[in-house]
């Protein structure tokens, strides 16, 4: 393989080279800014994760998430293919381009534009095996990328075919980058085809060259097309920082930082910045979000919130306050951006901490009311929490079960509870909630209990995450009932009716308790699946996180969730959250039960 | 003046034309549910914080309607935002939004 142009230079490379220099400078500055904003221990963590076996996980994540998009494949094969073909195909084009330069024109190593415009600068007189092999690979990957681009264009018109009901609305920067991205590959194909009779080509480029040769003089159009190709690349590179395609380089940084265990501490800067720029605006969260069912609320979904955060818009706070914090968008996000955390941080930054005043809690002596003998320290301490006090049928059933199993327990908040603090935390009042956490901790620790039994997943999550209860095992009542069944302290008869189980957000996605409730229900009735996977269950609409949702909007979320739950026509709906129970019971035409009620009914 | 041991009590009259209705109007503009209140008192009777202190949401709405914003803020500052009042409200008033908005209003004014 010989060089066709002696100096290895042609003016058409200028736009592309400028674009590359611009983007490298931009990315370098951005990376340095993010790295400098890390705290000392975070930086140490980052270094230790780079120089240890963890680096293999990082490389694996980069390969699977950035190049192969395995997570999107799991959602929809066509959608996955679209992303993989463009990302992996393009990466291979660049990668093989570099190998070609290293092998055939080693004197041009390090010239930025050479691997990209390789075919313009070389000529292939005879078909050598090595040349044919690489040219075949290049043509193959170009074909793969072009098929991906074709799918992407098709998706603009019929996104449902690729498994997406709604797609993201694009901004100007996104559109420019998108169009130039669509242009790049057809132009590359044309450019390489026009030079295929000089530089050599393979099944794609040679064929097109033959075809074109019949009605167009390739040397006439060659320069124009290579110029166009270079300009399209430059346009894309210059538009990149102002478009959603910033996720391509940023995601690599994000994976490095995430694998070092770094979490966001502000809603916009530092690590959060790498999360915000990693959002590819793919729009998977729009379909996932329960808000989308309610009229115009889909514009408050995570993708648009991240965009507002990126532009430092004031209304991002209002959007964060809309969110039900069910966590489904985080669960489904192919980039694993913890947008819920960013929303929390945004709310926290604007919370009126100084006004809330919980001094009255500190003045009270901790009192534990007990149905059992107070002298004997009972091992189980039951905390109903605010929500369960509104649905007393849950704890009545639970007490009946525990009485039958001859368990002694104390009822921590029979005379009214101090809130667990999660509603406050969800509104951004992490600092204000400390008083509540302290007051509750004092009561729990003074009771000497082994197990803290809860009925409410909202409390369950916060007791696990924000409390420091040494030696006290926090259990949700679905887990506890499952334990009682396993220890054969209670016996159930299997009913002949079918039920569907709704995973409460804070118990399922929030605390990863999926199997225990299902085991309990399987012992008591015939369990039917809903149309959603357990980790994709839809919020009941009652969530306390949203400050802005009105009652009618909540109802529409509830109805949507019910529709998905009742798809297999079960006779009853079972849940394990007092708030879900209250939301569903109001609108469900079938019987709605808590898991404790179901077990109580089926106890022998 | 001779002290007879009693005096005239000061007027409790509220002049709705001159009272400070700024906060009430703001809350009305936000989602407007505040004006649906029928003062049934479900919120106050279910309140977790009311077990320990004088938090009373029904009274808070009344005070805000009458322009006694400062008193309303004092009455609501012990709220734990647990959300029981939202669930029991027969009129679907978004109580937590109103409570947070009152506090945010004062945050902007004062701090």
XYZ file of C-alpha atoms in Angstrom:
715
model
C 0.000 0.000 0.000
C 1.490 3.300 -1.072
C 0.766 6.906 -0.196
C -0.933 8.733 -3.030
C -0.228 12.209 -1.769
C 3.349 12.875 -0.898
C 2.922 15.314 1.971
C -0.006 13.387 3.390
C -2.066 16.551 3.433
C -5.000 18.054 1.598
C -6.900 21.214 2.590
C -10.167 19.313 3.105
C -8.864 17.909 6.396
C -8.858 21.378 8.003
C -12.505 21.494 9.235
C -12.243 18.074 10.788
C -8.874 18.784 12.419
C -10.177 22.027 13.910
C -13.212 20.172 15.227
C -11.077 17.518 16.872
C -8.777 20.091 18.477
C -11.811 22.030 19.736
C -13.497 18.999 21.243
C -10.300 17.689 22.822
C -9.681 21.039 24.500
C -13.306 21.219 25.630
C -13.297 17.694 27.055
C -9.910 18.194 28.699
C -11.060 21.354 30.470
C -14.312 19.711 31.542
C -12.597 16.614 32.892
C -10.053 18.667 34.826
C -12.841 20.832 36.270
C -14.785 17.804 37.477
C -11.687 16.097 38.859
C -10.611 19.250 40.696
C -14.004 19.544 42.352
C -13.618 16.128 43.971
C -12.992 16.011 47.676
C -9.711 14.605 48.897
C -11.046 11.209 49.953
C -13.026 10.928 46.717
C -9.868 11.563 44.739
C -8.047 8.893 46.750
C -10.907 6.475 46.118
C -10.725 7.248 42.425
C -6.996 6.584 42.295
C -7.286 3.374 44.264
C -10.070 2.157 41.984
C -7.920 2.856 38.928
C -4.853 1.054 40.285
C -6.580 -2.106 41.443
C -8.603 -4.991 40.058
C -11.608 -2.655 39.994
C -10.236 -1.285 36.742
C -11.352 -4.475 34.987
C -14.920 -3.841 36.092
C -14.601 -0.304 34.810
C -13.404 -1.549 31.426
C -16.166 -4.128 31.355
C -18.754 -1.449 32.140
C -17.356 0.806 29.446
C -17.499 -2.013 26.899
C -21.004 -3.144 27.866
C -22.625 0.226 28.521
C -20.879 2.659 26.217
C -20.130 0.460 23.213
C -22.529 -2.472 23.282
C -25.509 -0.928 25.126
C -26.488 -4.268 26.651
C -29.166 -2.651 28.834
C -31.004 -1.205 25.860
C -30.828 -4.601 24.136
C -32.671 -6.041 27.107
C -35.477 -3.515 26.646
C -35.906 -3.832 22.915
C -33.725 -5.660 20.422
C -34.184 -3.205 17.566
C -33.552 -0.220 19.827
C -30.487 -1.959 21.204
C -29.222 -2.741 17.724
C -29.685 0.878 16.704
C -27.551 2.126 19.585
C -24.940 -0.636 19.373
C -24.493 -0.433 15.627
C -23.779 3.282 15.714
C -21.642 3.270 18.871
C -19.710 0.048 18.390
C -19.548 0.344 14.597
C -18.196 3.856 14.744
C -15.696 2.910 17.414
C -14.469 0.020 15.246
C -14.149 2.322 12.205
C -11.903 4.637 14.208
C -10.037 1.759 15.822
C -9.347 -0.145 12.593
C -8.418 3.146 10.925
C -5.675 3.570 13.487
C -4.470 0.005 13.005
C -4.277 0.554 9.251
C -2.143 3.634 9.765
C 0.127 1.798 12.191
C 0.549 -1.135 9.796
C 0.772 0.512 6.389
C 1.835 4.103 6.862
C 3.773 4.122 10.133
C 5.409 7.412 9.148
C 1.973 9.081 9.595
C 1.465 7.870 13.143
C 0.019 10.606 15.323
C -1.443 12.662 12.472
C -4.959 13.362 13.777
C -6.822 13.205 10.490
C -4.933 10.351 8.856
C -6.858 7.342 10.254
C -10.185 8.977 9.411
C -9.324 9.910 5.846
C -6.999 6.952 5.267
C -8.611 5.883 2.007
C -8.078 9.293 0.457
C -4.368 9.266 1.050
C -3.405 5.749 -0.006
C -3.530 3.832 -3.237
C -3.773 0.145 -3.666
C -2.477 -1.146 -6.974
C -2.915 -4.858 -6.442
C -5.328 -6.533 -4.085
C -3.109 -7.757 -1.275
C -4.581 -10.065 1.316
C -3.876 -7.703 4.175
C -5.433 -4.758 2.420
C -8.470 -6.748 1.380
C -8.974 -7.963 4.927
C -8.974 -4.510 6.483
C -10.976 -2.983 3.662
C -13.540 -5.707 4.110
C -13.756 -4.986 7.847
C -14.077 -1.262 7.237
C -16.859 -1.784 4.721
C -18.606 -4.187 7.044
C -18.610 -1.821 9.996
C -19.604 1.083 7.783
C -22.560 -0.986 6.618
C -23.476 -1.760 10.234
C -23.318 1.909 11.184
C -25.393 2.926 8.171
C -28.021 0.333 9.048
C -28.119 1.858 12.545
C -28.490 5.345 11.132
C -31.306 4.105 8.897
C -33.050 2.705 11.960
C -32.499 6.002 13.767
C -34.126 7.910 10.924
C -36.994 5.426 10.895
C -37.356 5.887 14.667
C -37.971 9.610 14.164
C -41.175 8.703 12.321
C -42.319 5.436 13.917
C -40.728 5.209 17.353
C -43.320 2.653 18.534
C -41.709 0.059 16.283
C -38.561 0.410 18.362
C -40.456 0.021 21.615
C -40.819 3.693 22.482
C -44.211 5.353 22.740
C -42.743 8.767 23.282
C -39.391 10.185 22.332
C -37.553 13.203 23.624
C -38.253 16.642 22.191
C -34.971 17.927 20.786
C -33.380 21.330 21.185
C -31.591 23.181 18.381
C -28.147 21.971 19.416
C -29.421 18.397 19.479
C -30.955 18.750 16.036
C -27.787 20.121 14.437
C -25.727 17.328 15.969
C -28.331 14.740 14.989
C -28.510 15.824 11.357
C -24.757 16.032 11.024
C -24.467 12.581 12.597
C -26.924 11.223 10.055
C -24.931 12.894 7.260
C -21.497 11.643 8.338
C -21.849 7.996 7.393
C -23.594 8.205 4.010
C -21.024 10.853 3.073
C -18.203 8.605 4.197
C -19.620 5.801 2.113
C -19.868 8.059 -0.942
C -16.407 9.526 -0.403
C -14.758 6.127 -0.023
C -16.707 4.843 -3.006
C -15.485 7.644 -5.242
C -11.888 6.821 -4.382
C -12.367 3.055 -4.362
C -10.846 2.607 -7.830
C -7.662 4.348 -6.650
C -7.315 3.373 -3.020
C -9.017 0.045 -3.222
C -12.258 -0.988 -1.608
C -14.319 -3.930 -0.657
C -17.786 -5.325 -1.271
C -19.557 -2.064 -0.549
C -17.303 0.715 -1.764
C -16.008 -1.070 -4.877
C -19.503 -1.979 -5.974
C -20.777 1.543 -5.555
C -17.679 2.812 -7.354
C -18.472 0.574 -10.298
C -22.063 1.687 -10.265
C -21.231 5.384 -10.014
C -18.514 5.067 -12.611
C -21.173 4.477 -15.227
C -22.636 7.952 -14.987
C -20.271 10.105 -12.922
C -16.620 10.868 -13.320
C -15.273 9.970 -9.908
C -12.303 12.321 -10.025
C -14.650 15.264 -10.635
C -16.719 14.758 -7.519
C -14.119 13.163 -5.314
C -12.798 16.316 -3.673
C -16.259 17.759 -3.132
C -17.485 14.667 -1.346
C -14.406 14.377 0.864
C -14.846 18.059 1.739
C -18.489 17.420 2.603
C -17.543 14.440 4.751
C -14.941 16.463 6.622
C -17.399 19.352 7.124
C -20.116 17.021 8.459
C -17.626 15.630 10.974
C -16.560 19.139 11.960
C -20.156 20.271 12.352
C -20.859 17.321 14.607
C -17.763 17.920 16.710
C -18.500 21.634 17.108
C -22.141 20.962 18.003
C -21.226 18.154 20.400
C -20.833 20.193 23.619
C -24.198 21.855 23.047
C -26.045 18.665 22.263
C -27.103 15.460 23.951
C -24.237 13.617 22.264
C -21.947 14.913 24.994
C -22.938 11.654 26.691
C -20.544 9.740 24.437
C -17.330 11.059 26.029
C -18.814 11.959 29.435
C -20.169 8.501 30.160
C -16.632 7.098 30.258
C -15.681 9.603 32.956
C -18.932 8.849 34.771
C -18.182 5.120 34.854
C -14.717 5.772 36.288
C -16.125 8.039 38.986
C -19.070 5.775 39.797
C -16.905 2.703 40.162
C -14.825 4.675 42.655
C -17.974 4.931 44.774
C -18.423 8.653 44.324
C -21.915 10.080 44.796
C -23.324 13.460 43.956
C -23.300 16.055 46.699
C -24.753 18.941 44.763
C -27.493 19.038 42.176
C -25.318 20.566 39.479
C -21.580 20.601 40.127
C -18.809 18.081 40.583
C -19.883 14.480 40.095
C -23.417 15.631 39.314
C -22.066 17.488 36.299
C -20.723 14.266 34.847
C -24.116 12.643 35.438
C -26.007 15.502 33.841
C -23.786 15.531 30.761
C -23.989 11.726 30.519
C -27.726 11.834 29.877
C -28.191 10.791 26.290
C -31.800 12.021 26.232
C -32.739 8.597 24.955
C -36.196 9.074 26.437
C -36.563 5.640 28.007
C -37.495 7.374 31.256
C -40.395 9.179 29.576
C -42.302 5.964 28.929
C -41.236 4.604 32.310
C -42.395 7.604 34.315
C -45.818 7.275 35.970
C -46.219 11.033 35.592
C -46.427 10.629 31.823
C -49.950 9.207 32.045
C -51.275 12.421 33.460
C -51.727 14.946 30.663
C -48.870 17.371 30.265
C -46.832 16.011 33.158
C -44.494 14.078 30.888
C -42.463 17.247 30.494
C -41.403 16.890 34.117
C -39.667 13.549 33.551
C -36.021 13.028 34.412
C -34.698 13.644 30.919
C -36.117 17.157 30.800
C -35.117 17.837 34.392
C -31.516 16.883 33.627
C -31.606 19.203 30.643
C -32.835 22.083 32.811
C -30.153 21.322 35.390
C -27.547 21.328 32.650
C -28.611 24.803 31.581
C -28.854 25.922 35.220
C -32.493 26.901 34.825
C -34.427 28.058 37.865
C -37.524 26.004 37.059
C -35.602 22.781 37.640
C -36.690 23.070 41.286
C -40.352 23.131 40.296
C -39.780 20.060 38.153
C -37.986 18.240 40.957
C -40.959 18.947 43.205
C -43.290 17.241 40.750
C -41.493 13.901 40.869
C -43.093 10.999 42.741
C -39.593 9.582 43.424
C -40.700 6.058 42.584
C -37.216 5.414 41.168
C -38.370 3.670 38.018
C -36.419 6.015 35.759
C -33.230 5.278 37.706
C -33.938 1.549 37.445
C -34.396 1.676 33.678
C -31.807 4.320 32.807
C -29.244 2.738 30.470
C -26.606 5.129 31.826
C -27.685 4.528 35.446
C -27.964 8.207 36.232
C -29.302 8.623 39.758
C -31.671 11.410 38.797
C -33.737 10.929 41.964
C -30.711 11.837 44.042
C -30.160 14.957 41.964
C -33.791 15.937 42.513
C -33.430 15.412 46.247
C -30.286 17.523 46.313
C -32.007 20.247 44.327
C -34.868 20.290 46.832
C -32.449 20.193 49.738
C -30.622 23.249 48.451
C -33.878 25.202 48.550
C -35.431 23.844 51.725
C -36.519 26.324 54.434
C -34.535 24.577 57.154
C -34.601 27.411 59.648
C -38.363 27.568 59.897
C -39.247 24.024 60.887
C -38.827 23.581 64.590
C -38.953 20.229 66.384
C -37.743 21.290 69.806
C -40.870 19.818 71.336
C -39.654 16.298 70.509
C -36.499 16.612 72.586
C -38.460 17.593 75.673
C -40.355 14.319 75.784
C -39.194 11.312 77.702
C -39.116 8.175 75.582
C -42.118 6.033 76.414
C -42.781 2.590 75.000
C -46.333 1.400 75.386
C -46.650 -2.315 75.501
C -49.458 -4.807 75.258
C -47.138 -7.457 76.634
C -45.704 -7.406 80.089
C -43.366 -4.432 80.387
C -41.100 -6.232 82.828
C -40.131 -8.861 80.317
C -38.238 -7.028 77.628
C -40.042 -7.978 74.452
C -37.875 -8.840 71.506
C -40.102 -7.346 68.860
C -40.832 -3.654 68.762
C -43.589 -2.656 66.392
C -43.641 0.792 64.864
C -46.756 1.570 62.859
C -45.778 4.983 61.565
C -48.102 7.705 60.374
C -49.512 5.892 57.351
C -50.359 2.655 59.149
C -52.258 4.674 61.737
C -54.572 5.665 58.920
C -55.056 1.999 57.967
C -55.368 0.281 61.375
C -56.648 -2.911 59.723
C -53.026 -3.674 58.844
C -51.662 -3.689 62.356
C -54.747 -5.380 63.748
C -54.208 -8.267 61.359
C -50.505 -8.306 62.107
C -51.163 -8.423 65.864
C -53.578 -11.310 65.381
C -50.894 -13.175 63.456
C -48.283 -12.492 66.120
C -50.674 -13.497 68.903
C -51.319 -16.782 67.091
C -47.563 -17.326 66.738
C -47.204 -16.483 70.435
C -44.787 -13.642 69.782
C -44.467 -10.960 72.403
C -44.216 -7.485 71.099
C -44.370 -3.863 72.135
C -46.286 -1.232 70.250
C -43.983 1.719 70.060
C -46.385 4.369 68.854
C -49.826 3.294 69.904
C -50.508 6.763 71.240
C -49.357 8.500 68.122
C -46.091 8.327 66.294
C -43.209 10.649 65.699
C -42.844 10.563 61.930
C -39.914 8.471 60.681
C -38.558 11.478 58.788
C -38.694 10.190 55.241
C -41.475 12.527 54.079
C -39.315 15.412 55.267
C -36.211 13.975 53.607
C -38.136 13.521 50.372
C -39.087 17.178 50.512
C -35.448 18.131 50.941
C -35.405 18.556 54.708
C -32.566 16.187 55.478
C -31.283 18.471 58.218
C -34.676 19.094 59.770
C -35.319 15.348 59.792
C -32.341 14.767 62.057
C -34.441 15.790 65.054
C -37.069 13.174 64.222
C -34.425 10.520 63.614
C -32.837 11.299 66.951
C -36.130 11.204 68.860
C -37.148 7.873 67.319
C -33.694 6.344 67.786
C -33.813 7.217 71.465
C -37.109 5.369 71.929
C -36.014 2.333 69.931
C -32.640 1.943 71.613
C -34.133 2.384 75.086
C -36.542 -0.485 74.408
C -33.737 -3.051 74.015
C -35.605 -4.722 71.188
C -33.936 -7.128 68.773
C -36.285 -6.614 65.901
C -37.895 -3.388 64.793
C -41.010 -4.433 62.914
C -42.519 -2.033 60.403
C -45.574 -2.080 58.196
C -44.713 0.867 56.055
C -42.040 0.609 53.321
C -41.497 4.359 53.541
C -40.386 3.953 57.156
C -38.552 0.725 56.291
C -36.300 2.496 53.827
C -35.456 5.373 56.107
C -34.833 3.152 59.148
C -32.402 1.170 57.038
C -30.631 4.100 55.464
C -30.708 7.092 57.784
C -30.868 5.533 61.249
C -27.988 4.083 63.122
C -29.643 1.347 65.204
C -26.894 -0.914 66.432
C -28.021 -4.461 67.125
C -31.598 -3.850 66.027
C -32.754 -5.733 62.953
C -35.155 -3.694 60.864
C -37.828 -5.871 59.265
C -40.825 -5.202 57.123
C -43.885 -7.184 58.153
C -43.878 -9.132 54.873
C -40.378 -10.366 55.726
C -41.399 -11.115 59.289
C -44.485 -13.073 58.281
C -42.354 -15.053 55.848
C -39.987 -15.822 58.726
C -42.900 -16.989 60.898
C -44.112 -19.279 58.113
C -40.624 -20.714 57.624
C -40.267 -21.339 61.338
C -43.733 -22.971 61.215
C -45.065 -20.717 63.920
C -48.095 -20.064 61.780
C -49.684 -22.333 59.193
C -51.554 -21.152 56.153
C -54.032 -22.895 53.919
C -53.700 -22.084 50.259
C -56.819 -20.302 49.034
C -58.372 -21.032 45.646
C -58.513 -17.399 44.592
C -55.957 -15.563 42.504
C -54.149 -12.441 43.623
C -51.715 -10.033 42.064
C -48.979 -8.422 44.109
C -48.049 -4.771 43.813
C -44.442 -3.980 44.726
C -44.385 -0.726 46.698
C -41.665 1.543 45.303
C -39.795 1.928 48.577
C -39.918 -1.792 49.360
C -39.082 -3.164 45.910
C -36.833 -0.768 44.045
C -36.043 1.155 47.225
C -35.047 -1.736 49.495
C -34.817 -4.701 47.088
C -37.401 -6.790 48.951
C -39.051 -8.749 46.143
C -39.048 -12.432 47.067
C -40.378 -12.527 50.640
C -43.808 -11.026 49.941
C -44.186 -13.326 46.931
C -43.305 -16.379 49.011
C -45.897 -15.406 51.603
C -48.576 -14.839 48.974
C -47.755 -18.101 47.193
C -48.415 -19.904 50.470
C -51.779 -18.218 50.908
C -53.213 -17.898 47.413
C -52.570 -18.314 43.703
C -50.132 -15.612 42.684
C -50.631 -14.039 39.279
C -48.087 -11.765 37.654
C -48.906 -8.252 36.529
C -47.822 -6.904 33.182
C -44.746 -5.323 34.729
C -41.628 -6.947 36.032
C -41.258 -6.635 39.825
C -38.604 -3.951 39.525
C -40.723 -2.004 37.056
C -43.889 -1.758 39.121
C -45.744 1.498 38.746
C -46.235 3.952 41.596
C -49.668 3.806 43.246
C -49.937 7.572 42.892
C -49.987 8.256 46.597
C -46.295 9.057 46.899
C -45.408 11.650 49.485
C -42.419 12.854 47.517
C -44.374 14.949 45.072
C -45.335 18.265 46.433
C -47.171 19.450 43.357
C -49.401 16.541 42.352
C -53.093 17.306 42.773
C -55.625 14.719 43.829
C -57.029 14.180 40.341
C -53.542 13.735 38.899
C -52.784 11.199 41.597
C -55.972 9.351 40.693
C -54.960 9.082 37.056
C -51.625 7.543 38.109
C -53.479 5.097 40.375
C -55.819 4.057 37.566
C -52.904 3.530 35.196
C -51.131 1.392 37.764
C -54.305 -0.633 38.429
C -54.808 -1.233 34.737
C -51.335 -2.765 34.487
C -51.801 -4.794 37.675
C -55.164 -6.246 36.716
C -54.109 -7.283 33.241
C -54.253 -11.010 34.093
C -57.634 -10.621 35.746
C -56.809 -11.558 39.347
C -59.550 -11.686 41.967
C -57.702 -9.666 44.565
C -54.928 -7.133 44.743
C -52.381 -7.501 47.518
C -49.824 -4.928 48.498
C -47.621 -4.391 51.520
C -47.733 -0.653 51.958
C -50.419 1.293 53.832
C -50.149 4.161 51.385
C -50.549 1.908 48.338
C -53.463 0.194 50.080
C -55.185 3.506 50.636
C -54.599 4.712 47.089
C -55.702 1.476 45.441
C -58.652 0.632 47.702
C -60.297 3.885 46.708
C -60.312 3.160 42.972
C -59.913 -0.605 42.560
C -63.107 -2.461 41.676
C -61.604 -5.675 43.058
C -60.813 -6.385 46.659
C -57.602 -4.709 47.838
C -55.770 -6.188 50.796
C -52.593 -5.785 52.723
C -50.392 -8.856 52.888
C -51.053 -9.115 56.648
C -54.814 -9.194 56.057
C -54.424 -11.925 53.460
C -52.349 -14.028 55.825
C -54.758 -13.476 58.702
C -57.652 -14.688 56.525
C -55.767 -17.811 55.440
C -54.374 -18.775 58.835
C -55.351 -22.216 60.102
C -59.028 57.755 85.396
C -60.621 55.620 88.051
C -59.610 51.991 87.810
C -62.739 49.896 88.047
C -60.824 46.638 87.653
C -61.996 46.010 84.127
C -61.274 47.574 80.767
C -62.488 47.587 77.196
C -61.191 44.675 75.193
C -59.397 45.598 71.989
C -61.195 45.033 68.747
C -60.906 41.621 67.141
C -62.389 42.855 63.938
C -60.586 41.781 60.752
C -60.792 44.187 57.904
C -60.554 41.952 54.864
C -59.926 44.980 52.654
C -56.794 46.047 54.445
C -55.353 42.784 55.771
C -52.200 41.277 54.319
C -53.557 38.833 51.757
C -50.279 38.500 49.879
C -49.542 34.952 51.067
C -53.123 33.800 50.545
C -53.109 35.084 46.970
C -49.764 33.417 46.322
C -51.037 30.093 47.601
C -54.209 30.496 45.591
C -52.169 31.105 42.479
C -49.929 28.095 43.078
C -52.458 25.274 42.852
C -55.520 26.914 44.274
C -56.607 24.007 46.431
C -56.423 26.203 49.537
C -59.739 27.817 48.713
C -61.528 24.467 48.701
C -61.206 24.126 52.479
C -64.460 23.539 54.337
C -62.767 23.680 57.752
C -63.936 20.162 58.644
C -60.871 19.621 60.808
C -59.943 16.147 59.520
C -56.382 17.364 59.032
C -56.089 18.627 62.574
C -57.563 15.512 64.144
C -55.346 13.087 62.212
C -52.159 15.127 62.624
C -49.116 13.276 63.973
C -47.464 16.426 65.239
C -50.658 17.558 67.004
C -50.082 14.732 69.488
C -47.130 16.629 70.843
C -47.688 20.258 70.009
C -50.239 22.732 68.766
C -49.933 22.195 65.005
C -53.316 22.750 63.448
C -53.687 22.972 59.714
C -57.356 23.930 59.663
C -56.590 26.944 61.807
C -53.592 27.779 59.662
C -55.759 28.118 56.567
C -58.181 30.278 58.512
C -55.378 32.522 59.726
C -53.920 32.916 56.278
C -57.290 33.826 54.831
C -57.481 36.521 57.456
C -54.004 37.769 56.708
C -52.443 36.668 60.002
C -49.512 35.094 58.217
C -47.035 35.355 61.036
C -49.341 33.469 63.405
C -49.985 30.861 60.743
C -46.290 30.269 60.316
C -45.799 29.870 64.047
C -48.671 27.406 64.181
C -47.294 25.211 61.388
C -43.578 25.154 62.228
C -43.820 21.874 64.156
C -45.264 20.013 61.156
C -43.387 16.797 60.307
C -44.739 16.758 56.735
C -45.892 13.163 57.183
C -48.758 13.702 54.785
C -51.616 12.192 56.773
C -53.635 15.374 56.352
C -53.354 15.107 52.556
C -54.727 11.571 52.686
C -57.661 12.317 54.946
C -58.714 15.596 53.375
C -62.188 15.123 51.875
C -61.638 18.091 49.554
C -58.378 16.886 48.073
C -56.396 19.868 49.336
C -52.679 19.520 48.696
C -51.798 20.268 52.294
C -48.090 19.511 52.143
C -47.644 21.863 49.229
C -49.332 24.629 51.172
C -47.259 24.020 54.308
C -43.997 23.979 52.355
C -45.034 27.050 50.402
C -45.776 28.985 53.589
C -42.343 28.127 54.899
C -40.653 28.884 51.610
C -42.464 32.222 51.520
C -40.981 33.077 54.869
C -37.585 31.808 53.844
C -37.542 34.316 51.024
C -38.813 37.123 53.236
C -36.533 36.625 56.172
C -33.359 34.778 55.498
